[in-house]
Coordinates of C-alpha atoms and ligand atoms in Angstrom, one line a residue:
M1 CA 101.7 84.1 121.2
S2 CA 101.8 82.4 124.6
E3 CA 100.1 79.1 125.1
E4 CA 97.5 80.7 127.3
N5 CA 96.5 83.3 124.6
K6 CA 96.2 80.5 122.0
T7 CA 93.6 78.6 124.1
K8 CA 91.6 81.8 124.6
K9 CA 91.1 82.3 120.9
V10 CA 89.5 78.9 120.4
R11 CA 85.7 79.2 120.0
K12 CA 83.9 77.1 122.5
I13 CA 81.6 74.6 120.9
L14 CA 78.4 74.0 122.9
G15 CA 75.7 71.3 122.7
I16 CA 72.8 71.8 120.4
K17 CA 69.8 73.7 121.8
G18 CA 67.1 71.3 123.2
M19 CA 69.6 68.3 123.2
N20 CA 70.7 67.6 126.7
D21 CA 73.8 66.0 128.3
I22 CA 72.8 63.5 130.9
L23 CA 75.5 64.0 133.5
P24 CA 77.0 61.4 135.8
D25 CA 75.0 62.7 138.8
E26 CA 71.7 61.9 137.0
S27 CA 72.8 58.6 135.6
P28 CA 71.8 56.5 138.6
L29 CA 68.2 57.6 138.2
W30 CA 68.3 56.7 134.5
E31 CA 69.7 53.3 135.3
L32 CA 67.0 52.7 137.9
L33 CA 64.4 53.5 135.3
E34 CA 66.0 51.5 132.6
N35 CA 66.5 48.5 134.9
T36 CA 63.0 48.6 136.2
V37 CA 61.5 48.9 132.7
E38 CA 63.6 46.0 131.5
S39 CA 62.5 43.7 134.3
V40 CA 58.8 44.7 134.0
L41 CA 58.7 44.2 130.3
K42 CA 60.5 40.9 130.7
S43 CA 57.9 39.8 133.2
Y44 CA 55.2 40.2 130.5
G45 CA 57.3 38.4 127.9
Y46 CA 58.3 41.4 125.7
Q47 CA 61.5 41.1 123.7
R48 CA 63.8 44.0 123.0
I49 CA 64.3 45.3 119.4
R50 CA 66.9 47.9 118.4
T51 CA 66.3 49.8 115.1
P52 CA 68.5 52.5 113.6
I53 CA 68.1 56.2 114.6
V54 CA 68.0 57.2 110.9
E55 CA 65.3 56.0 108.5
E56 CA 64.2 56.9 105.0
T57 CA 62.1 60.1 105.2
A58 CA 59.3 58.4 103.3
L59 CA 58.8 55.9 106.1
F60 CA 57.6 58.7 108.5
A61 CA 55.8 60.7 105.8
R62 CA 53.7 57.6 105.0
G63 CA 53.5 56.1 108.5
L64 CA 52.6 59.1 110.5
G65 CA 50.4 60.9 108.0
A66 CA 51.3 64.1 106.1
V67 CA 49.2 66.4 108.2
T68 CA 50.4 65.5 111.6
D69 CA 52.5 68.0 113.8
I70 CA 55.5 65.7 113.5
V71 CA 55.6 65.5 109.7
E72 CA 54.5 69.0 109.1
K73 CA 57.1 70.8 111.2
E74 CA 59.1 68.7 113.6
M75 CA 61.2 66.3 111.6
Y76 CA 65.0 66.5 111.3
S77 CA 65.2 65.6 107.6
F78 CA 68.2 66.0 105.5
E79 CA 69.8 64.8 102.3
D80 CA 72.8 62.5 102.7
S81 CA 75.4 64.5 100.8
L82 CA 77.3 61.4 99.9
N83 CA 74.6 59.7 97.9
G84 CA 71.5 61.9 97.9
D85 CA 69.3 59.7 100.1
Q86 CA 66.5 61.5 101.8
L87 CA 66.8 60.6 105.5
T88 CA 65.2 61.6 108.8
L89 CA 66.3 61.3 112.4
R90 CA 63.5 59.2 113.9
P91 CA 60.8 61.3 115.7
E92 CA 59.3 58.2 117.2
C93 CA 59.9 54.4 116.9
T94 CA 56.7 52.7 115.9
A95 CA 57.2 53.2 112.2
G96 CA 60.8 51.8 112.4
V97 CA 59.6 48.8 114.4
V98 CA 56.9 48.1 111.9
R99 CA 59.3 48.4 109.1
A100 CA 61.7 46.0 110.8
V101 CA 58.9 43.5 111.6
L102 CA 57.9 43.5 107.9
E103 CA 61.5 43.4 106.5
H104 CA 62.4 40.4 108.7
N105 CA 59.0 38.8 108.6
L106 CA 59.0 38.6 112.4
T107 CA 55.4 37.6 112.6
Y108 CA 55.8 34.6 110.3
N109 CA 54.9 32.2 113.1
G110 CA 52.6 34.3 115.1
P111 CA 52.3 37.6 117.0
K112 CA 55.2 39.3 118.7
R113 CA 55.6 41.3 121.9
L114 CA 58.4 43.9 121.3
W115 CA 59.9 46.8 123.2
Y116 CA 62.5 49.5 122.6
T117 CA 64.2 52.4 124.2
G118 CA 66.4 55.2 122.8
P119 CA 66.6 58.8 121.6
M120 CA 64.0 60.4 119.4
F121 CA 64.3 63.8 117.6
R122 CA 61.7 66.5 117.1
H123 CA 62.3 70.1 116.1
E124 CA 60.0 71.6 118.7
R125 CA 60.4 74.7 120.9
P126 CA 62.5 73.5 123.8
Q127 CA 60.8 74.0 127.2
R128 CA 60.2 72.0 130.4
G129 CA 59.4 68.4 129.4
R130 CA 59.8 69.1 125.7
Y131 CA 63.2 68.7 124.1
R132 CA 64.7 68.2 120.6
Q133 CA 66.5 65.1 121.5
F134 CA 64.5 63.2 124.0
H135 CA 64.1 59.5 125.0
Q136 CA 61.2 57.1 124.8
I137 CA 60.5 53.7 126.1
G138 CA 57.9 51.9 124.1
A139 CA 56.3 48.6 123.6
E140 CA 54.6 47.2 120.4
A141 CA 52.4 44.1 120.5
V142 CA 52.1 43.2 116.8
G143 CA 49.5 40.7 115.5
F144 CA 47.1 40.8 118.3
P145 CA 43.5 41.9 117.4
G146 CA 41.7 41.6 120.8
P147 CA 41.1 44.0 123.7
D148 CA 43.1 41.6 125.9
I149 CA 46.4 43.0 124.6
D150 CA 45.3 46.6 124.9
A151 CA 44.6 45.9 128.6
E152 CA 47.8 44.0 129.1
L153 CA 49.8 47.0 127.9
I154 CA 48.0 49.2 130.3
L155 CA 48.5 46.8 133.2
L156 CA 52.2 46.7 132.4
C157 CA 52.4 50.5 132.7
R158 CA 50.6 50.4 136.0
R159 CA 53.1 47.8 137.3
L160 CA 55.9 50.0 136.1
W161 CA 54.6 53.1 138.0
D162 CA 54.1 50.9 141.1
D163 CA 57.7 49.5 140.9
L164 CA 59.1 53.0 140.5
G165 CA 57.1 54.2 143.4
L166 CA 55.2 56.8 141.2
D167 CA 51.7 57.4 142.4
N168 CA 49.4 60.1 141.1
I169 CA 49.6 59.0 137.4
R170 CA 46.1 58.8 136.1
L171 CA 44.8 56.9 133.1
E172 CA 42.6 58.4 130.4
L173 CA 41.0 56.1 127.9
N174 CA 39.0 56.6 124.7
S175 CA 38.1 54.7 121.5
I176 CA 38.4 56.4 118.2
G177 CA 36.7 53.6 116.3
N178 CA 37.6 52.6 112.7
A179 CA 38.0 54.7 109.5
E180 CA 34.4 54.4 108.5
E181 CA 33.1 55.4 111.9
R182 CA 35.6 58.3 112.0
N183 CA 34.4 59.5 108.6
R184 CA 30.8 59.7 109.6
H185 CA 31.8 61.6 112.7
R186 CA 34.2 63.7 110.7
S187 CA 31.5 65.1 108.4
D188 CA 29.3 66.0 111.4
L189 CA 32.4 67.5 113.2
I190 CA 33.3 69.7 110.2
A191 CA 29.7 70.9 109.9
Y192 CA 29.8 71.8 113.6
F193 CA 33.1 73.6 113.4
E194 CA 31.8 75.5 110.4
Q195 CA 28.9 76.7 112.4
N196 CA 31.4 77.9 115.0
L197 CA 33.9 79.3 112.6
D198 CA 34.4 82.6 114.5
L199 CA 35.5 80.7 117.6
L200 CA 38.3 78.8 115.7
D201 CA 41.9 79.9 116.0
M202 CA 44.3 80.0 113.0
D203 CA 45.6 76.5 113.7
A204 CA 42.1 75.1 113.9
R205 CA 41.0 76.7 110.7
R206 CA 44.0 75.3 108.9
R207 CA 43.1 71.9 110.2
L208 CA 39.3 72.2 109.6
H209 CA 39.3 70.0 106.5
S210 CA 42.7 68.2 106.7
N211 CA 42.5 66.9 110.3
P212 CA 39.5 68.1 112.2
L213 CA 39.9 65.4 114.9
R214 CA 43.1 67.1 116.0
I215 CA 41.1 70.4 116.7
L216 CA 39.5 68.5 119.6
D217 CA 43.0 68.2 121.1
T218 CA 43.5 72.0 121.2
K219 CA 45.1 73.5 124.2
N220 CA 43.6 77.0 123.4
P221 CA 41.5 77.9 126.5
H222 CA 39.1 80.0 124.4
M223 CA 38.1 77.0 122.4
Q224 CA 37.5 74.6 125.3
D225 CA 33.7 75.1 125.7
M226 CA 33.2 74.9 122.0
V227 CA 35.1 71.6 121.6
N228 CA 33.5 70.2 124.7
A229 CA 30.1 70.5 123.0
A230 CA 31.3 69.1 119.7
P231 CA 29.9 65.7 118.4
K232 CA 31.6 62.9 120.2
L233 CA 33.2 60.1 118.2
L234 CA 32.1 57.6 120.9
D235 CA 28.5 58.1 119.8
Y236 CA 29.4 57.0 116.3
L237 CA 31.0 53.6 117.2
G238 CA 29.5 50.5 115.6
P239 CA 28.9 47.3 117.6
D240 CA 32.4 45.8 116.9
S241 CA 34.3 48.8 118.1
L242 CA 32.0 49.2 121.1
A243 CA 32.5 45.6 122.1
H244 CA 36.3 46.0 121.8
F245 CA 36.2 49.1 123.9
E246 CA 34.0 47.4 126.5
G247 CA 36.4 44.4 126.5
V248 CA 39.3 46.6 127.5
Q249 CA 37.3 48.4 130.2
K250 CA 36.2 45.0 131.7
I251 CA 39.7 43.7 132.1
L252 CA 40.9 47.0 133.7
Q253 CA 37.9 47.0 136.1
R254 CA 38.5 43.4 137.1
N255 CA 42.1 44.3 137.8
N256 CA 41.3 47.5 139.8
V257 CA 42.8 49.9 137.3
P258 CA 41.0 53.2 137.7
F259 CA 40.5 55.2 134.5
T260 CA 38.4 58.0 133.1
I261 CA 36.9 58.0 129.6
N262 CA 38.0 61.2 127.8
P263 CA 35.9 61.4 124.6
R264 CA 38.2 64.1 123.3
L265 CA 41.4 62.0 123.6
V266 CA 43.0 61.5 120.2
R267 CA 46.5 60.6 119.4
G268 CA 48.8 62.7 117.2
M269 CA 49.4 60.1 114.6
D270 CA 47.0 59.2 111.8
Y271 CA 47.5 55.4 112.2
Y272 CA 45.7 54.9 115.4
N273 CA 42.3 53.3 115.6
R274 CA 40.0 52.0 118.4
T275 CA 41.7 52.1 121.8
V276 CA 43.8 55.2 122.7
F277 CA 45.1 56.0 126.1
E278 CA 47.3 58.4 128.0
W279 CA 48.9 58.3 131.4
I280 CA 49.0 61.8 132.9
S281 CA 50.7 63.4 135.9
E282 CA 49.6 66.7 137.4
E283 CA 53.1 67.3 138.7
L284 CA 54.7 68.3 135.4
G285 CA 53.0 71.4 134.4
A286 CA 51.7 71.7 130.9
Q287 CA 53.7 68.7 129.6
G288 CA 51.9 66.2 131.9
T289 CA 51.5 63.2 129.6
V290 CA 54.1 60.6 130.5
C291 CA 52.9 57.9 128.3
G292 CA 50.6 57.7 125.2
G293 CA 49.5 54.6 123.4
G294 CA 46.8 52.9 121.4
R295 CA 45.9 50.5 118.7
Y296 CA 47.2 50.9 115.1
D297 CA 45.5 48.1 113.1
P298 CA 45.9 49.8 109.7
L299 CA 49.6 50.6 109.8
F300 CA 51.0 47.3 108.5
E301 CA 48.8 47.5 105.4
M302 CA 49.9 51.2 104.8
F303 CA 53.4 49.8 104.6
G304 CA 52.4 47.1 102.1
G305 CA 52.2 44.3 104.7
R306 CA 49.5 41.8 105.5
P307 CA 46.8 43.0 108.0
T308 CA 48.5 42.8 111.4
P309 CA 46.4 44.3 114.1
S310 CA 48.7 45.9 116.8
C311 CA 48.8 48.0 119.9
G312 CA 51.6 49.9 121.6
F313 CA 52.6 52.8 123.8
A314 CA 55.5 55.2 124.1
M315 CA 56.6 56.9 127.3
G316 CA 58.7 60.0 127.7
V317 CA 61.8 59.2 129.7
E318 CA 62.7 62.8 130.6
R319 CA 59.3 63.4 132.1
L320 CA 59.5 60.2 134.2
I321 CA 63.0 61.1 135.4
E322 CA 61.6 64.5 136.5
L323 CA 58.9 62.7 138.5
L324 CA 61.5 60.4 140.1
K325 CA 63.7 63.3 141.0
A326 CA 60.9 65.0 142.8
K327 CA 60.7 62.0 145.2
S328 CA 62.8 63.1 148.1
D329 CA 63.3 59.6 149.5
M330 CA 65.1 58.5 146.4
A331 CA 68.7 58.6 147.6
L332 CA 70.6 57.2 144.7
S333 CA 74.3 57.3 144.0
S334 CA 76.9 55.4 142.2
K335 CA 79.2 54.6 145.2
V336 CA 82.1 52.2 145.0
D337 CA 83.1 49.8 147.8
V338 CA 86.8 50.5 148.1
F339 CA 89.3 53.3 147.4
I340 CA 92.9 52.4 147.3
A341 CA 95.5 55.1 148.1
H342 CA 99.2 54.5 147.7
Q343 CA 102.6 56.2 147.7
G344 CA 105.8 55.0 146.2
D345 CA 106.7 53.0 143.1
E346 CA 106.5 49.5 144.7
A347 CA 103.2 50.5 146.5
L348 CA 101.7 51.5 143.1
L349 CA 102.5 48.1 141.7
E350 CA 101.2 46.2 144.7
A351 CA 98.1 48.4 144.6
T352 CA 97.3 47.6 141.0
V353 CA 97.5 43.8 141.8
L354 CA 95.4 44.2 144.9
A355 CA 92.7 46.2 143.0
E356 CA 92.5 43.6 140.3
S357 CA 92.1 40.8 142.9
L358 CA 89.4 42.7 144.7
R359 CA 87.5 43.2 141.5
N360 CA 87.8 39.5 140.9
T361 CA 85.7 39.0 144.0
G362 CA 83.0 41.4 142.7
L363 CA 83.9 44.5 144.7
D364 CA 83.9 47.9 143.0
V365 CA 87.2 49.5 143.4
V366 CA 88.7 52.9 142.6
L367 CA 92.5 53.0 142.5
Y368 CA 94.0 56.4 142.9
C369 CA 95.7 57.5 139.7
T370 CA 98.0 60.5 139.3
A371 CA 95.6 63.5 139.2
M372 CA 95.9 66.9 137.7
N373 CA 96.2 69.8 140.1
S374 CA 96.9 67.4 143.0
G375 CA 100.1 66.5 144.8
G376 CA 99.2 62.9 145.5
S377 CA 99.9 63.0 149.2
F378 CA 98.0 60.5 151.3
K379 CA 96.0 63.5 152.6
A380 CA 95.0 64.5 149.1
Q381 CA 94.2 60.9 148.2
M382 CA 92.0 60.4 151.2
K383 CA 90.0 63.4 150.2
R384 CA 89.3 61.7 146.9
A385 CA 88.4 58.5 148.9
D386 CA 85.8 60.4 150.8
E387 CA 84.4 61.9 147.7
S388 CA 84.1 58.5 146.1
G389 CA 81.6 57.4 148.7
A390 CA 83.6 54.2 149.3
A391 CA 82.9 52.3 152.5
F392 CA 86.6 51.4 152.9
A393 CA 89.9 52.9 152.0
I394 CA 93.1 50.9 151.7
L395 CA 96.4 52.6 152.2
I396 CA 99.7 51.2 150.9
G397 CA 102.9 53.1 151.6
E398 CA 106.5 52.1 152.5
D399 CA 105.5 50.7 155.9
E400 CA 102.8 48.5 154.4
I401 CA 105.1 47.2 151.7
K402 CA 107.7 46.3 154.4
S403 CA 105.2 44.5 156.7
G404 CA 103.2 42.9 153.9
Q405 CA 100.0 44.2 155.4
A406 CA 97.6 46.8 154.0
S407 CA 96.0 49.4 156.2
V408 CA 92.3 49.0 155.8
K409 CA 90.2 51.9 157.0
A410 CA 86.4 52.0 157.5
L411 CA 85.3 55.3 156.2
R412 CA 81.7 55.2 157.5
A413 CA 81.3 56.5 161.0
G414 CA 80.1 54.3 163.8
K415 CA 81.9 51.1 162.9
D416 CA 82.8 49.2 166.1
G417 CA 85.1 51.9 167.5
E418 CA 88.3 50.9 165.9
N419 CA 88.4 51.9 162.3
Q420 CA 91.8 50.9 160.9
S421 CA 93.2 47.4 160.7
A422 CA 96.4 45.9 159.3
V423 CA 95.5 43.0 157.0
P424 CA 97.9 40.8 155.0
F425 CA 97.6 41.6 151.3
E426 CA 96.4 38.1 150.4
N427 CA 93.6 38.3 153.1
V428 CA 92.2 41.8 152.1
A429 CA 89.5 40.4 149.8
D430 CA 88.1 38.0 152.4
Y431 CA 88.3 40.6 155.1
L432 CA 86.4 43.2 153.1
V433 CA 83.7 40.8 151.9
E434 CA 83.1 39.8 155.5
Q435 CA 82.9 43.4 156.6
I436 CA 80.7 44.5 153.8
V437 CA 78.0 41.8 153.9
G438 CA 75.0 42.9 155.9
E439 CA 76.3 46.4 155.9
C440 CA 73.6 48.0 153.7
E441 CA 71.9 50.9 155.5
C442 CA 68.5 49.9 154.1
G443 CA 68.2 47.2 156.7
D444 CA 67.3 44.6 154.2
G445 CA 70.3 42.5 155.2
H446 CA 72.0 42.4 151.8
S447 CA 75.5 43.6 151.1
S448 CA 76.0 47.3 150.5
H449 CA 77.8 46.2 147.4
G450 CA 74.5 45.3 145.8
H451 CA 73.9 49.0 144.9
C452 CA 70.8 49.2 147.1
I453 CA 68.2 51.6 145.7
H454 CA 66.3 52.1 148.9
Ligands
ATP501 P1 52.4 66.2 123.0 O1 51.0 66.3 122.7 O2 52.9 66.5 124.4 O3 53.3 66.9 121.9 P2 52.8 63.8 121.5 O4 51.5 63.3 121.1 O5 53.7 64.5 120.5 O6 52.8 64.6 122.8 P3 53.9 61.1 121.5 O7 54.4 61.3 120.1 O8 52.7 60.2 121.7 O9 53.6 62.5 122.1 O10 55.1 60.6 122.4 C1 54.9 59.8 123.6 C2 55.5 60.5 124.8 O11 56.8 60.9 124.5 C3 54.8 61.8 125.3 O12 53.7 61.4 126.0 C4 55.8 62.4 126.1 O13 55.9 61.9 127.3 C5 57.1 62.1 125.3 N1 57.5 63.2 124.4 C6 57.0 63.5 123.2 N2 57.6 64.6 122.6 C7 58.5 64.9 123.5 C8 59.6 65.9 123.5 N3 59.7 66.8 122.5 N4 60.4 66.0 124.6 C9 60.2 65.2 125.7 N5 59.3 64.2 125.7 C10 58.5 64.1 124.6
MG502 MG1 54.1 66.5 120.1

């Protein structure tokens, strides 16, 4: 069998459905988002926490509630064949963070502001804005009972949208009270749904007694009028819950954060209480919620900890990236400063030394390396130089080795007429730094080397 036939026989292994590769072209956008998030969270004093991707299955079953969408049908759960442990790929990160806070007693000397980012896994039907591996950025403020922290988390989100240049993300707010208030509402709600049994779809009938609150969250258009007229949880709030809710609203109003109260807004997880909120964009079709959050005071006790009132949010990175992509003025790329082309054995050696010395000064440098399907002529190398987006190319051949001077070529058009200079090897770094400073096209006067995002 010829070599060629052998390779044809090999089965091509593809990525898993609903789990995406994030390719190099998209990476600058991810980095912009990650960097912006990191600096915004830091500016509010949040500290990063990294928990494992795999946790014991019981953590999610207990933490999220057995009758939630996630636990019912979306978890990647498996038995570790090496020791029989029951494990789950995390579908969200709040449960893991709470476990870690308890395990390491992080709140021993007071509350903590924490944040995380990373992949989450849910076995859902893949579609726009809904994947099986997706990424979340989240914050958890643990040990804070007041409405001030709820409002802080919302203000933090607003700042993030502003810094990313995302407008048109609106805020919906609700309070789902405490367990006792929800119970009173729940009995009335079940009675109301029973009176309207013929209008309920299969999903709603199944949830009628297990999780009737979730029926309010239905996306079925035929049920909208009926759920709109259902008893509202807001009308069942006692004075403490009401005061808390009003406290959040007052801070938002004073800080000019517009919001609408959506009495039907509930969160998917059982552990939420009082404040719940969602940030929604109309530009994403059916999957418009870019961030969901709220208060989860009972969760620590459900895990056997001391009462630790807490509030947090999680945002969907893929959905935010889609919004960023749609902004046409976002010209991002991962350009380097310098491309070094060379020909001949001595030129290669000199080029490696020069490349290292330029990197020492902080420049980003691509050195041409022997490439497949390419002859390595200067012409072929210069094509790569253009593709790299470098502002300068340096050519080193026999002549340059003889004269001890590199040929430095400005690749961007419109540079002071002459675009090639002979520069002694030891002066190339100084020469380039001088040329590059003030070069950025954004007009902000910083060096192009700062990876401008304008
Ligand atoms: P939905 O009602 O859309 O299913 P959810 O209540 O399951 O949302 P959360 O668990 O609160 O969502 O997750 C917070 C955010 O994470 C969502 O608002 C969304 O932006 C993002 N998200 C959730 N599931 C997915 C997914 N399968 N793919 C991509 N992003 C997701
Ligand atoms: Mg969901």
